[in-house]
CSV table of C-alpha atoms in Angstrom, one decimal:
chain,number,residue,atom,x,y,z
Z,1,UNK,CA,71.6,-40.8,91.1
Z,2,UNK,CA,69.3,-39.1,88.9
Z,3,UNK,CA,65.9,-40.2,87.9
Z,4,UNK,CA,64.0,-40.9,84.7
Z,5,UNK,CA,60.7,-42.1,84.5
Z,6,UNK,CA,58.6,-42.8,81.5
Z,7,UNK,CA,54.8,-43.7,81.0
Z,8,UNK,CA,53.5,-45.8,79.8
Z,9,UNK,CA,55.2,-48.4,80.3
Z,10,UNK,CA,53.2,-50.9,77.8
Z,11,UNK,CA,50.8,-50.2,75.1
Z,12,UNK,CA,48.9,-52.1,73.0
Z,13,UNK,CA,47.3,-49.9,69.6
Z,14,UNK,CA,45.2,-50.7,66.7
Z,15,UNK,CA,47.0,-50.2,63.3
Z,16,UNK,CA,46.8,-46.7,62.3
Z,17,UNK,CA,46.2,-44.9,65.8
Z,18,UNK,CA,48.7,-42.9,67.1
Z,19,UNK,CA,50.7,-43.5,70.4
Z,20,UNK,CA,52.0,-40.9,72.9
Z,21,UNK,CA,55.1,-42.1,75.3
Z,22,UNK,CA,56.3,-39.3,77.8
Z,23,UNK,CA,59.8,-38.8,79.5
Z,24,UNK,CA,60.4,-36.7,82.5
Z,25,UNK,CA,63.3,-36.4,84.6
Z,26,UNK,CA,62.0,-36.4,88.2
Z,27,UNK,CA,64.4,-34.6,89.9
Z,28,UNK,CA,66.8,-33.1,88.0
Z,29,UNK,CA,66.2,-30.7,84.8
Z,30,UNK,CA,67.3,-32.5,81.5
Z,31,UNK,CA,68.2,-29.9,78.3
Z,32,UNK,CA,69.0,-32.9,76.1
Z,33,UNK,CA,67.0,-35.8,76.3
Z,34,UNK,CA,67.8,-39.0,73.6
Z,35,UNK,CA,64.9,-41.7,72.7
Z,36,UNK,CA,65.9,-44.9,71.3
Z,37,UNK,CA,64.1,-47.6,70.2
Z,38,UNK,CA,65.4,-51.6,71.1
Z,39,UNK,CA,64.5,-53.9,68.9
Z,40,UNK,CA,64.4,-58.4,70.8
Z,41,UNK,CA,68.0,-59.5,71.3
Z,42,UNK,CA,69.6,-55.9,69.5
Z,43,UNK,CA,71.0,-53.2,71.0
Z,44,UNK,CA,69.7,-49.6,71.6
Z,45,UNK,CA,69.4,-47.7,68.5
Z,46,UNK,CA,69.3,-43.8,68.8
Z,47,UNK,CA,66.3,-42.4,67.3
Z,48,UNK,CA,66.7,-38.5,68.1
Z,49,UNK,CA,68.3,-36.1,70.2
Z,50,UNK,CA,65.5,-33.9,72.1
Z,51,UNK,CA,66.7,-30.4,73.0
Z,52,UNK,CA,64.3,-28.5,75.3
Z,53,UNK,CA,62.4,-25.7,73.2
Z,54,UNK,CA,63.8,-26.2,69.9
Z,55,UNK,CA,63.6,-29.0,67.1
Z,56,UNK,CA,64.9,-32.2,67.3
Z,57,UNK,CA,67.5,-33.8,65.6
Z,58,UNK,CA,66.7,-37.0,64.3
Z,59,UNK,CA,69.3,-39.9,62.9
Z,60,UNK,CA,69.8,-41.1,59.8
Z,61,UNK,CA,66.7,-43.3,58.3
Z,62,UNK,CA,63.9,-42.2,61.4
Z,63,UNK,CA,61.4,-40.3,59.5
Z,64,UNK,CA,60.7,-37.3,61.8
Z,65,UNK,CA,57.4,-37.0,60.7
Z,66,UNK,CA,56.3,-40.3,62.2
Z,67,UNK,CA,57.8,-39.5,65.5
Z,68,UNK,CA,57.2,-36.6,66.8
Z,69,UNK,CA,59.5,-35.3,69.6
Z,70,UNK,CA,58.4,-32.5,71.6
Z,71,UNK,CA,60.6,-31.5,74.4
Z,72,UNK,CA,58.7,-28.3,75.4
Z,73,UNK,CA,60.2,-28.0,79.3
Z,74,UNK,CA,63.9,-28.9,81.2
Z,75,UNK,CA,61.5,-32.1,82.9
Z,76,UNK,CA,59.5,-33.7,80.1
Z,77,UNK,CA,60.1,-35.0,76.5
Z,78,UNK,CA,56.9,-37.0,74.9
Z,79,UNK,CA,57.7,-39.0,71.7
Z,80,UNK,CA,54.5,-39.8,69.5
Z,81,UNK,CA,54.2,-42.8,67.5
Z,82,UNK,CA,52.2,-41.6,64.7
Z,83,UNK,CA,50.2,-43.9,62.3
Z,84,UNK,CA,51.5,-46.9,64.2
Z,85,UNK,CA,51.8,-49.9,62.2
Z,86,UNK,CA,53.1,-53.7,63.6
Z,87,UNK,CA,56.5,-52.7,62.5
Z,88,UNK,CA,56.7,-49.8,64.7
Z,89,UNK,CA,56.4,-52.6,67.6
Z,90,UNK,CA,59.6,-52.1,70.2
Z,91,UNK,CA,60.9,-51.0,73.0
Z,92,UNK,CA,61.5,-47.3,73.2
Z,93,UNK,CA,63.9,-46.1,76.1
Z,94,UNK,CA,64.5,-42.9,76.6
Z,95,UNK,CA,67.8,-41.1,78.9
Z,96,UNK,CA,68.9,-37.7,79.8
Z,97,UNK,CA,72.1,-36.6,81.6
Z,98,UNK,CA,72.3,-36.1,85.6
Z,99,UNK,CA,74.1,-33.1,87.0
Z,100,UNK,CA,77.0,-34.8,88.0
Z,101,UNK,CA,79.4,-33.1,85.9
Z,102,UNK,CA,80.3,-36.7,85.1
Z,103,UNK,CA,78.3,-36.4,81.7
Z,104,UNK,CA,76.4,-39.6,82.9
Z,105,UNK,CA,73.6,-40.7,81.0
Z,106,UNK,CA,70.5,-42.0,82.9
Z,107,UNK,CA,67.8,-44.0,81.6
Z,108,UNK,CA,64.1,-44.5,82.1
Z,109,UNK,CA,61.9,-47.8,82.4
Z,110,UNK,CA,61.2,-48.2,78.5
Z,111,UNK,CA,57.7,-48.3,77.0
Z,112,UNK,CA,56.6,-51.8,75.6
Z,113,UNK,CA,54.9,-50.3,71.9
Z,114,UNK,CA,52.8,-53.4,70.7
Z,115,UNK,CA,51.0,-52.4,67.2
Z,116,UNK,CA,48.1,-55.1,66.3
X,1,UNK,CA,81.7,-44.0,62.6
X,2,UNK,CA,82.5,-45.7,66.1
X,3,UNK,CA,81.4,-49.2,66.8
X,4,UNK,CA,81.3,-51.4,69.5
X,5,UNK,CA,81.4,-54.9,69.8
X,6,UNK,CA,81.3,-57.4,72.9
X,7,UNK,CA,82.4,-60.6,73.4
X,8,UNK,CA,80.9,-63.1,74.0
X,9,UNK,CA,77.5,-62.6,72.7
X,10,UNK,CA,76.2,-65.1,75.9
X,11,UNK,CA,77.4,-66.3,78.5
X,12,UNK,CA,76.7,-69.2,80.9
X,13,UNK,CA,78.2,-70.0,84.3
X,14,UNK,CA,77.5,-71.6,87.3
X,15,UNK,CA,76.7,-70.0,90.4
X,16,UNK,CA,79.9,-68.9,92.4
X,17,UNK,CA,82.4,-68.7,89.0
X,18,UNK,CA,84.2,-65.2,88.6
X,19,UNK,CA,83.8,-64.1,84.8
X,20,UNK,CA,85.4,-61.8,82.4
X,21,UNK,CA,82.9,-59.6,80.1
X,22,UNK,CA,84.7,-57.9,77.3
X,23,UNK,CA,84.1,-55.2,75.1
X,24,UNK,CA,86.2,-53.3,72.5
X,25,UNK,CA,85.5,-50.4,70.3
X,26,UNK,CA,87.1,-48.6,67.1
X,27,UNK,CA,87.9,-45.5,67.8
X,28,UNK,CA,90.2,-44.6,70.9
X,29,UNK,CA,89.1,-40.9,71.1
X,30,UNK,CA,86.5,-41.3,73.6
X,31,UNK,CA,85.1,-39.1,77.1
X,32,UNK,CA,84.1,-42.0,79.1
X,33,UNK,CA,82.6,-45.5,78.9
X,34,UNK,CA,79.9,-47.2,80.8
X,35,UNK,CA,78.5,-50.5,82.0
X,36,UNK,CA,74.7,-50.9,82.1
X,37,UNK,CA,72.8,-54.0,83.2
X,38,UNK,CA,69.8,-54.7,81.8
X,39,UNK,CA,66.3,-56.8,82.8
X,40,UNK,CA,64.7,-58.7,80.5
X,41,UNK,CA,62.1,-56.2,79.4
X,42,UNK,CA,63.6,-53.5,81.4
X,43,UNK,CA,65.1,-50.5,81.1
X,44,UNK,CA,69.0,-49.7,81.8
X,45,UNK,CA,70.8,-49.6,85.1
X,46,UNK,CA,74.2,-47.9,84.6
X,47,UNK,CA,77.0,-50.1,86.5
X,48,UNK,CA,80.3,-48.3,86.5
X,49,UNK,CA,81.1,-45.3,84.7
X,50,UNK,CA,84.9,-45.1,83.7
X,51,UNK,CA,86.3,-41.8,82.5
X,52,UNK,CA,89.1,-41.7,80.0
X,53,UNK,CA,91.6,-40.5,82.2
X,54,UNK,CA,90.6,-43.2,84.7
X,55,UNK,CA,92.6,-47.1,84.4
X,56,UNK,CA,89.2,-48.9,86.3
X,57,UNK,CA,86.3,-48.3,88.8
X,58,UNK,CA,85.3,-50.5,91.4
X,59,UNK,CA,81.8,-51.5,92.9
X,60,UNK,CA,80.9,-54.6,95.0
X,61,UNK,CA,81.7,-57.4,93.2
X,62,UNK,CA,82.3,-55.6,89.9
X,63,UNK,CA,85.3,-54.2,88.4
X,64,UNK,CA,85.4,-52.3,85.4
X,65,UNK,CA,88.8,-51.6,83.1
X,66,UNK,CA,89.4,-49.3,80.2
X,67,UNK,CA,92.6,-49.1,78.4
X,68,UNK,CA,91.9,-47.2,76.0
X,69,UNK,CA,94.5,-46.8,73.8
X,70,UNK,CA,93.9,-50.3,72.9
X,71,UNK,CA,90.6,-50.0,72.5
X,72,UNK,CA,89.3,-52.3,75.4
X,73,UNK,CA,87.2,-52.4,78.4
X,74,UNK,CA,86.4,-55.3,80.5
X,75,UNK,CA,83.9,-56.0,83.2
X,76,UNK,CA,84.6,-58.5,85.9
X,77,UNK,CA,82.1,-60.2,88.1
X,78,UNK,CA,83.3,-61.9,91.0
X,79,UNK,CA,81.5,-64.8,92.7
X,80,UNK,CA,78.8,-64.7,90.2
X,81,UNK,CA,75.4,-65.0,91.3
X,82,UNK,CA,72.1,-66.5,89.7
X,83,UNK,CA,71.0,-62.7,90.2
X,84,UNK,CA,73.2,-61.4,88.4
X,85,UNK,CA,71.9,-63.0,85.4
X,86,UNK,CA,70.8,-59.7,82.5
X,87,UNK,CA,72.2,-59.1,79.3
X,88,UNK,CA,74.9,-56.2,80.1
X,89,UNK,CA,75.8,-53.0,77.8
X,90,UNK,CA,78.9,-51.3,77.1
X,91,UNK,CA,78.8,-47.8,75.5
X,92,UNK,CA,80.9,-44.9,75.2
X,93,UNK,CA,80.6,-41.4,75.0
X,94,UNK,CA,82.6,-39.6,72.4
X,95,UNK,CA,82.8,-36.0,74.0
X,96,UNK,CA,82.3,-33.8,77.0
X,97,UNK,CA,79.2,-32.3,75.4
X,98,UNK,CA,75.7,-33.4,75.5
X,99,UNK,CA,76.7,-36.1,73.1
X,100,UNK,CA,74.9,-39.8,72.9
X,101,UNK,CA,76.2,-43.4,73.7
X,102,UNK,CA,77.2,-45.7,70.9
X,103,UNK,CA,76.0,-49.3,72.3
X,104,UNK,CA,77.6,-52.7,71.8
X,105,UNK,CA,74.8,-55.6,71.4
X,106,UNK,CA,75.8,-56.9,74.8
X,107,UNK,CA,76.4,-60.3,76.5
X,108,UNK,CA,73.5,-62.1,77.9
X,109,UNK,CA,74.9,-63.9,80.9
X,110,UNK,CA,73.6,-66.8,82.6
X,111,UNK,CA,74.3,-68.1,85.9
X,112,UNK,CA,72.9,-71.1,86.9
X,113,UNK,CA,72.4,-72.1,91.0
């Protein structure tokens, strides 16, 4: 199947600094990409849809200007934590569909965010 | 708004039991639904993928249903294993187009040697 990688994996910040988490689809080309964010003992939450070269579209209650999407080729998405505070401390997953034709949905690794 | 809910929230078994994961959802009008497994601070490995035409998909010991008129999906595990221990995902897709998942909580299973 299809592969998604994302890196980092972990990361621990300082309060305030801004954190950069990167997508890429290693061998397939991805025109929608989806981050969502996973919160101990919840379920995925979708946080944006990621449409190479244009805007992305963000769900209810994510403020866009704290996470900043940029999908800016059909391989890599990066989402950017910006002004990270402790609450912004989660898992962050994001997936892309294969080329399958089965509309499958493939996910990466996850990022461990930890905000001090 | 769809929303999908699993049964039970946790699960514990010993080794060698077959078991019975279920999962249910609101709204009928769906493209597909999926199993994932998931690590304890891991990311998602997709299972079985069951289109909405499809009655049930096979793999190893697992066995996926979806009748979806009703609303249901299970996931059966045969001859459980203490590796297959995870907390495991259903989701499903409500379109053909690039569309996202909508994710139950999932059932943590435990199986004990």
């Amino acid at each position: 199947g299809a592969v998604v990688s994302q890196h980092p994996s972990w990361v621990i910040c300082k309060s305030g600094t801004s954190v950069k988490i990167e997508c890429r689809s290693l061998d397939f080309q991805a025109t929608t990409m989806f981050w969502y964010r996973q919160f101990p003992k919840q379920s995925l939450m979708l946080m944006a849809t990621s449409n190479e070269g244009s805007k992305a579209t963000y769900e209810q209650g994510v403020e866009k200007d704290k996470f900043l999407i940029n999908h800016a080729s059909l391989t890599l998405s990066t989402l950017t934590v910006t002004s990270a505070h402790p609450e912004d401390s989660s898992f962050y997953i994001c997936s892309a569909f294969g080329t399958s034709g089965d509309n499958e949905q493939f996910f990466g690794p996850g990022t461990r965010l930890t905000v001090l | 708004k769809q929303e999908v809910t699993q049964i039970p929230a946790a699960l514990s078994v010993p080794e060698g039991e077959n078991l019975v994961l279920n999962c249910s959802f609101t709204d009928s009008a769906i493209y597909n639904l999926q199993w994932f497994r998931q690590d304890p601070g891991k990311g998602l490995t997709s299972l079985l993928l069951i289109q909405s035409s499809q009655r049930e998909q096979t793999s190893g010991r697992l066995n996926a249903s979806l009748d979806k008129s009703s609303g249901r999906s299970t996931l059966y595990i045969a001859a459980s294993q203490p590796g297959d221990s995870a907390t495991y995902l259903c989701a499903v897709k409500a379109d053909s187009g690039y569309s996202t998942l909508t994710f139950g909580k999932g059932t943590m299973l435990l199986v004990s040697p």
